[in-house]
Amino acid sequence: TVRPKNEVEQKQLCAFGEYVAEILPKYVQQAQVTCFNELELLIHPDGIIPVLTFLRDHTNAQFKSLADLTAVDVPSRQYRFEIVYNLLSLRFNSRIRVKTYTDELTPIDSAVSVHKAANWYEREVWDMYGVFFANHPDLRRILTDYGFEGHPFRKDFPLSGYVEV
Amino acid sequence: QRLRILYTKILGVLQNIPKDAAYRKYTEQIVNQRLNLVQTETDVQKLQDKLNSGRIEEVIVQAENELSLSRKMLQWKPWEPLVEEPPSNQWKWPI
């Protein structure tokens, strides 16, 4: 069974994506709608804080809730990690995904100044992938053991680790 | 009321942004709409219904957010063309 296509919602999301891309052309590189009605915004890494504050404060786009902050590792690209923010709007009941890229050693601005919830998520991304966040209060390991070396979720880290248990 | 003061302040900050920015156009539209509604309706309940976006206190909070956003926009200027193009296979999926 295939989910029935909701054309109206798709058009609305397309229109909204174009609206945002028109307002912030400095940072938004691409905006797309996936087949099951999800909006994605692809952003240059310098522009995370402006875009996130815009999405949080603007009247037409009140995405006050940061639902998720993750990273995707694609080792064959030049900028290896893609950082994904999932935002939820309570007023309009819609979700949006914001994606940025970074390579291993470039720091990214912390989203903690925009959304307080980003604290532990960024600690997790730092611990699991090694993406450093500038201006993060208290960036330290979470989820890995105390003397752990290496960053587990990367694709070149073996499944059973380097140390015998 | 407070909403009137807030919206006039927002419009004042928006005047400083260069005229051709899309942000300025759209926010001016929204703010002028709301300002007109606020000025025509003196009854608080009916104003809430007309604006149709939650309670009046929430609308006040939203206006304050919009004000701080416009000040930050002045600083960041997001209407210039792209800072940098992504590398060509950056967003290709599947790889």
mmCIF file of C-alpha atoms in Angstrom:
data_model
loop_
_atom_site.group_PDB
_atom_site.id
_atom_site.type_symbol
_atom_site.label_atom_id
_atom_site.label_comp_id
_atom_site.label_asym_id
_atom_site.label_seq_id
_atom_site.Cartn_x
_atom_site.Cartn_y
_atom_site.Cartn_z
ATOM 1 C CA THR A 1 0.000 0.000 0.000
ATOM 2 C CA VAL A 2 1.216 3.465 -0.843
ATOM 3 C CA ARG A 3 0.405 6.567 1.171
ATOM 4 C CA PRO A 4 -2.065 8.759 -0.802
ATOM 5 C CA LYS A 5 -0.407 11.894 -2.111
ATOM 6 C CA ASN A 6 -1.544 15.046 -0.357
ATOM 7 C CA GLU A 7 -1.135 17.610 -3.141
ATOM 8 C CA VAL A 8 -2.439 20.603 -1.229
ATOM 9 C CA GLU A 9 -0.038 20.147 1.637
ATOM 10 C CA GLN A 10 2.847 19.613 -0.757
ATOM 11 C CA LYS A 11 2.068 22.869 -2.536
ATOM 12 C CA GLN A 12 1.815 24.711 0.758
ATOM 13 C CA LEU A 13 5.159 23.351 1.899
ATOM 14 C CA CYS A 14 6.762 24.247 -1.433
ATOM 15 C CA ALA A 15 5.437 27.777 -1.162
ATOM 16 C CA PHE A 16 6.698 28.114 2.386
ATOM 17 C CA GLY A 17 10.114 26.779 1.381
ATOM 18 C CA GLU A 18 10.357 29.354 -1.382
ATOM 19 C CA TYR A 19 9.282 32.076 1.034
ATOM 20 C CA VAL A 20 12.068 31.236 3.453
ATOM 21 C CA ALA A 21 14.619 30.882 0.673
ATOM 22 C CA GLU A 22 13.631 34.295 -0.624
ATOM 23 C CA ILE A 23 14.068 35.961 2.740
ATOM 24 C CA LEU A 24 17.427 34.400 3.569
ATOM 25 C CA PRO A 25 19.320 33.998 0.288
ATOM 26 C CA LYS A 26 22.674 34.529 1.946
ATOM 27 C CA TYR A 27 22.673 31.204 3.715
ATOM 28 C CA VAL A 28 20.017 28.984 2.183
ATOM 29 C CA GLN A 29 21.514 27.010 -0.666
ATOM 30 C CA GLN A 30 18.616 24.778 -1.520
ATOM 31 C CA ALA A 31 15.143 24.033 -0.304
ATOM 32 C CA GLN A 32 13.338 20.830 -1.078
ATOM 33 C CA VAL A 33 10.188 18.945 -0.220
ATOM 34 C CA THR A 34 10.407 15.199 0.084
ATOM 35 C CA CYS A 35 7.766 12.925 -1.339
ATOM 36 C CA PHE A 36 6.068 12.401 1.996
ATOM 37 C CA ASN A 37 5.525 16.103 2.692
ATOM 38 C CA GLU A 38 8.630 17.091 4.640
ATOM 39 C CA LEU A 39 10.406 20.386 4.103
ATOM 40 C CA GLU A 40 14.181 20.513 4.133
ATOM 41 C CA LEU A 41 16.409 23.558 4.068
ATOM 42 C CA LEU A 42 20.057 23.208 3.111
ATOM 43 C CA ILE A 43 22.256 25.847 4.672
ATOM 44 C CA HIS A 44 25.836 27.094 4.625
ATOM 45 C CA PRO A 45 27.410 26.446 8.054
ATOM 46 C CA ASP A 46 28.030 30.125 8.846
ATOM 47 C CA GLY A 47 24.350 30.783 8.823
ATOM 48 C CA ILE A 48 23.020 28.398 11.435
ATOM 49 C CA ILE A 49 22.331 30.918 14.176
ATOM 50 C CA PRO A 50 20.646 33.516 11.915
ATOM 51 C CA VAL A 51 18.467 30.889 10.267
ATOM 52 C CA LEU A 52 17.505 29.223 13.514
ATOM 53 C CA THR A 53 16.647 32.552 15.173
ATOM 54 C CA PHE A 54 14.647 33.546 12.132
ATOM 55 C CA LEU A 55 12.681 30.325 12.232
ATOM 56 C CA ARG A 56 12.128 30.730 15.943
ATOM 57 C CA ASP A 57 11.048 34.354 16.050
ATOM 58 C CA HIS A 58 9.315 35.188 12.796
ATOM 59 C CA THR A 59 5.522 35.482 12.840
ATOM 60 C CA ASN A 60 5.020 33.367 9.741
ATOM 61 C CA ALA A 61 7.374 30.651 10.965
ATOM 62 C CA GLN A 62 7.248 30.050 14.689
ATOM 63 C CA PHE A 63 9.424 26.979 15.089
ATOM 64 C CA LYS A 64 9.934 27.268 18.790
ATOM 65 C CA SER A 65 10.711 23.654 19.491
ATOM 66 C CA LEU A 66 13.944 21.897 18.591
ATOM 67 C CA ALA A 67 12.956 18.284 18.272
ATOM 68 C CA ASP A 68 16.229 16.731 17.184
ATOM 69 C CA LEU A 69 19.866 17.502 16.459
ATOM 70 C CA THR A 70 21.839 14.781 14.715
ATOM 71 C CA ALA A 71 24.716 14.286 12.356
ATOM 72 C CA VAL A 72 25.168 12.093 9.309
ATOM 73 C CA ASP A 73 28.554 10.772 8.301
ATOM 74 C CA VAL A 74 29.256 10.403 4.596
ATOM 75 C CA PRO A 75 32.969 9.677 4.402
ATOM 76 C CA SER A 76 33.331 10.032 0.649
ATOM 77 C CA ARG A 77 32.508 13.741 0.553
ATOM 78 C CA GLN A 78 34.819 16.652 1.178
ATOM 79 C CA TYR A 79 32.653 18.033 3.970
ATOM 80 C CA ARG A 80 32.131 14.839 5.784
ATOM 81 C CA PHE A 81 29.415 15.423 8.308
ATOM 82 C CA GLU A 82 25.939 16.750 7.715
ATOM 83 C CA ILE A 83 24.310 18.226 10.769
ATOM 84 C CA VAL A 84 20.520 17.979 10.832
ATOM 85 C CA TYR A 85 18.179 20.048 12.995
ATOM 86 C CA ASN A 86 14.528 19.048 13.208
ATOM 87 C CA LEU A 87 12.260 21.890 14.291
ATOM 88 C CA LEU A 88 8.621 21.755 15.260
ATOM 89 C CA SER A 89 6.132 24.616 15.159
ATOM 90 C CA LEU A 90 3.472 24.520 17.839
ATOM 91 C CA ARG A 91 1.351 27.339 16.445
ATOM 92 C CA PHE A 92 1.145 25.968 12.904
ATOM 93 C CA ASN A 93 1.698 22.272 13.631
ATOM 94 C CA SER A 94 4.423 21.722 11.076
ATOM 95 C CA ARG A 95 7.940 20.413 11.022
ATOM 96 C CA ILE A 96 11.013 21.509 9.150
ATOM 97 C CA ARG A 97 14.484 20.099 8.717
ATOM 98 C CA VAL A 98 17.576 22.271 8.538
ATOM 99 C CA LYS A 99 20.775 20.707 7.225
ATOM 100 C CA THR A 100 24.352 22.005 7.343
ATOM 101 C CA TYR A 101 27.665 20.497 6.448
ATOM 102 C CA THR A 102 31.086 20.524 8.060
ATOM 103 C CA ASP A 103 34.318 18.610 7.716
ATOM 104 C CA GLU A 104 36.154 17.061 10.583
ATOM 105 C CA LEU A 105 38.066 19.919 12.078
ATOM 106 C CA THR A 106 35.926 23.017 11.413
ATOM 107 C CA PRO A 107 33.885 24.142 14.405
ATOM 108 C CA ILE A 108 30.211 24.953 14.034
ATOM 109 C CA ASP A 109 28.341 27.649 15.985
ATOM 110 C CA SER A 110 26.407 26.193 18.834
ATOM 111 C CA ALA A 111 22.620 26.248 18.676
ATOM 112 C CA VAL A 112 22.415 26.548 22.452
ATOM 113 C CA SER A 113 22.056 30.314 22.220
ATOM 114 C CA VAL A 114 18.900 29.837 20.143
ATOM 115 C CA HIS A 115 17.414 26.689 21.661
ATOM 116 C CA LYS A 116 18.422 25.598 25.139
ATOM 117 C CA ALA A 117 17.545 22.009 24.277
ATOM 118 C CA ALA A 118 20.548 21.726 21.981
ATOM 119 C CA ASN A 119 22.933 21.300 24.913
ATOM 120 C CA TRP A 120 22.882 17.528 25.328
ATOM 121 C CA TYR A 121 22.311 16.870 21.647
ATOM 122 C CA GLU A 122 25.466 18.751 20.787
ATOM 123 C CA ARG A 123 27.382 16.898 23.468
ATOM 124 C CA GLU A 124 26.181 13.675 21.901
ATOM 125 C CA VAL A 125 27.203 14.748 18.380
ATOM 126 C CA TRP A 126 30.609 15.826 19.696
ATOM 127 C CA ASP A 127 31.087 12.566 21.520
ATOM 128 C CA MET A 128 29.856 10.248 18.809
ATOM 129 C CA TYR A 129 31.189 12.043 15.716
ATOM 130 C CA GLY A 130 33.761 14.588 16.770
ATOM 131 C CA VAL A 131 32.074 17.721 15.447
ATOM 132 C CA PHE A 132 33.256 20.585 17.620
ATOM 133 C CA PHE A 133 30.709 23.249 18.635
ATOM 134 C CA ALA A 134 31.993 26.737 19.370
ATOM 135 C CA ASN A 135 30.347 28.732 22.189
ATOM 136 C CA HIS A 136 28.967 25.644 23.780
ATOM 137 C CA PRO A 137 28.841 25.754 27.579
ATOM 138 C CA ASP A 138 30.240 22.542 29.013
ATOM 139 C CA LEU A 139 31.040 20.398 25.972
ATOM 140 C CA ARG A 140 32.194 17.037 27.273
ATOM 141 C CA ARG A 141 31.651 13.364 26.779
ATOM 142 C CA ILE A 142 28.253 11.850 27.218
ATOM 143 C CA LEU A 143 27.359 8.217 26.432
ATOM 144 C CA THR A 144 30.953 6.945 26.009
ATOM 145 C CA ASP A 145 33.204 5.527 28.677
ATOM 146 C CA TYR A 146 35.531 7.857 30.637
ATOM 147 C CA GLY A 147 38.795 7.097 28.951
ATOM 148 C CA PHE A 148 37.351 6.387 25.547
ATOM 149 C CA GLU A 149 39.406 7.394 22.551
ATOM 150 C CA GLY A 150 37.819 7.802 19.179
ATOM 151 C CA HIS A 151 34.379 8.763 18.006
ATOM 152 C CA PRO A 152 32.073 5.771 17.684
ATOM 153 C CA PHE A 153 29.456 6.729 15.099
ATOM 154 C CA ARG A 154 31.901 7.474 12.338
ATOM 155 C CA LYS A 155 31.850 5.085 9.445
ATOM 156 C CA ASP A 156 35.516 4.131 9.853
ATOM 157 C CA PHE A 157 35.100 3.025 13.437
ATOM 158 C CA PRO A 158 34.699 -0.766 13.563
ATOM 159 C CA LEU A 159 31.524 -2.229 14.952
ATOM 160 C CA SER A 160 33.098 -3.931 17.933
ATOM 161 C CA GLY A 161 35.556 -1.178 18.780
ATOM 162 C CA TYR A 162 39.293 -1.165 19.294
ATOM 163 C CA VAL A 163 39.415 -2.362 22.887
ATOM 164 C CA GLU A 164 38.446 -5.822 24.102
ATOM 165 C CA VAL A 165 35.626 -5.985 26.608
ATOM 166 C CA GLN B 1 -1.893 49.436 24.194
ATOM 167 C CA ARG B 2 1.443 47.699 24.259
ATOM 168 C CA LEU B 3 0.884 46.027 20.907
ATOM 169 C CA ARG B 4 0.670 49.388 19.186
ATOM 170 C CA ILE B 5 3.969 50.551 20.695
ATOM 171 C CA LEU B 6 5.676 47.259 19.816
ATOM 172 C CA TYR B 7 4.505 47.305 16.220
ATOM 173 C CA THR B 8 5.567 50.913 15.717
ATOM 174 C CA LYS B 9 8.984 50.050 17.128
ATOM 175 C CA ILE B 10 9.307 47.097 14.741
ATOM 176 C CA LEU B 11 8.384 49.294 11.791
ATOM 177 C CA GLY B 12 10.995 51.804 12.907
ATOM 178 C CA VAL B 13 13.738 49.163 12.945
ATOM 179 C CA LEU B 14 12.586 47.811 9.582
ATOM 180 C CA GLN B 15 13.083 51.226 7.970
ATOM 181 C CA ASN B 16 16.822 50.828 8.466
ATOM 182 C CA ILE B 17 17.025 47.716 6.300
ATOM 183 C CA PRO B 18 17.659 48.367 2.582
ATOM 184 C CA LYS B 19 14.450 48.603 0.637
ATOM 185 C CA ASP B 20 14.782 45.655 -1.710
ATOM 186 C CA ALA B 21 15.087 42.968 0.947
ATOM 187 C CA ALA B 22 12.302 40.398 0.888
ATOM 188 C CA TYR B 23 12.401 40.224 4.681
ATOM 189 C CA ARG B 24 11.532 43.890 4.950
ATOM 190 C CA LYS B 25 8.601 43.576 2.542
ATOM 191 C CA TYR B 26 7.016 40.602 4.215
ATOM 192 C CA THR B 27 7.486 41.713 7.783
ATOM 193 C CA GLU B 28 6.148 45.167 6.963
ATOM 194 C CA GLN B 29 3.076 43.535 5.450
ATOM 195 C CA ILE B 30 2.440 41.392 8.502
ATOM 196 C CA VAL B 31 3.116 44.158 11.003
ATOM 197 C CA ASN B 32 0.949 46.688 9.167
ATOM 198 C CA GLN B 33 -1.897 44.201 8.982
ATOM 199 C CA ARG B 34 -1.742 43.569 12.699
ATOM 200 C CA LEU B 35 -1.329 47.237 13.529
ATOM 201 C CA ASN B 36 -4.466 48.097 11.567
ATOM 202 C CA LEU B 37 -6.431 45.418 13.345
ATOM 203 C CA VAL B 38 -5.192 46.627 16.723
ATOM 204 C CA GLN B 39 -6.125 50.215 15.962
ATOM 205 C CA THR B 40 -9.637 49.438 14.719
ATOM 206 C CA GLU B 41 -10.659 47.026 17.474
ATOM 207 C CA THR B 42 -10.915 48.415 20.971
ATOM 208 C CA ASP B 43 -12.473 45.299 22.482
ATOM 209 C CA VAL B 44 -9.797 42.872 23.661
ATOM 210 C CA GLN B 45 -11.822 39.690 23.101
ATOM 211 C CA LYS B 46 -12.800 40.590 19.555
ATOM 212 C CA LEU B 47 -9.223 41.568 18.761
ATOM 213 C CA GLN B 48 -8.082 38.139 19.897
ATOM 214 C CA ASP B 49 -10.629 36.447 17.607
ATOM 215 C CA LYS B 50 -9.739 38.603 14.639
ATOM 216 C CA LEU B 51 -6.022 38.010 14.919
ATOM 217 C CA ASN B 52 -6.750 34.310 15.329
ATOM 218 C CA SER B 53 -3.340 33.421 16.651
ATOM 219 C CA GLY B 54 -3.745 32.492 20.291
ATOM 220 C CA ARG B 55 -4.205 34.692 23.336
ATOM 221 C CA ILE B 56 -3.282 38.361 23.406
ATOM 222 C CA GLU B 57 -0.392 37.702 25.765
ATOM 223 C CA GLU B 58 1.038 35.262 23.272
ATOM 224 C CA VAL B 59 0.664 37.836 20.522
ATOM 225 C CA ILE B 60 2.595 40.314 22.679
ATOM 226 C CA VAL B 61 5.375 37.764 23.204
ATOM 227 C CA GLN B 62 5.448 37.086 19.470
ATOM 228 C CA ALA B 63 5.746 40.812 18.732
ATOM 229 C CA GLU B 64 8.654 41.125 21.155
ATOM 230 C CA ASN B 65 10.362 38.191 19.417
ATOM 231 C CA GLU B 66 9.807 39.823 16.053
ATOM 232 C CA LEU B 67 11.394 43.021 17.369
ATOM 233 C CA SER B 68 14.529 41.260 18.580
ATOM 234 C CA LEU B 69 14.672 39.328 15.304
ATOM 235 C CA SER B 70 14.580 42.521 13.240
ATOM 236 C CA ARG B 71 17.426 43.968 15.310
ATOM 237 C CA LYS B 72 19.489 40.851 14.736
ATOM 238 C CA MET B 73 18.658 40.916 11.031
ATOM 239 C CA LEU B 74 20.139 44.394 10.856
ATOM 240 C CA GLN B 75 23.348 42.924 12.154
ATOM 241 C CA TRP B 76 23.435 39.773 10.039
ATOM 242 C CA LYS B 77 22.036 41.040 6.747
ATOM 243 C CA PRO B 78 20.766 37.779 5.290
ATOM 244 C CA TRP B 79 19.542 39.247 2.014
ATOM 245 C CA GLU B 80 22.867 39.345 0.249
ATOM 246 C CA PRO B 81 23.608 36.608 -2.294
ATOM 247 C CA LEU B 82 25.089 33.315 -1.216
ATOM 248 C CA VAL B 83 28.148 33.303 0.995
ATOM 249 C CA GLU B 84 29.626 30.201 -0.587
ATOM 250 C CA GLU B 85 28.513 27.517 -2.997
ATOM 251 C CA PRO B 86 28.481 23.978 -1.660
ATOM 252 C CA PRO B 87 30.865 21.480 -3.242
ATOM 253 C CA SER B 88 29.163 19.750 -6.142
ATOM 254 C CA ASN B 89 28.417 16.391 -4.590
ATOM 255 C CA GLN B 90 27.595 17.740 -1.165
ATOM 256 C CA TRP B 91 23.863 17.305 -1.295
ATOM 257 C CA LYS B 92 23.649 14.369 -3.674
ATOM 258 C CA TRP B 93 21.599 11.608 -2.163
ATOM 259 C CA PRO B 94 21.961 8.636 -2.614
ATOM 260 C CA ILE B 95 25.720 9.092 -3.019
#
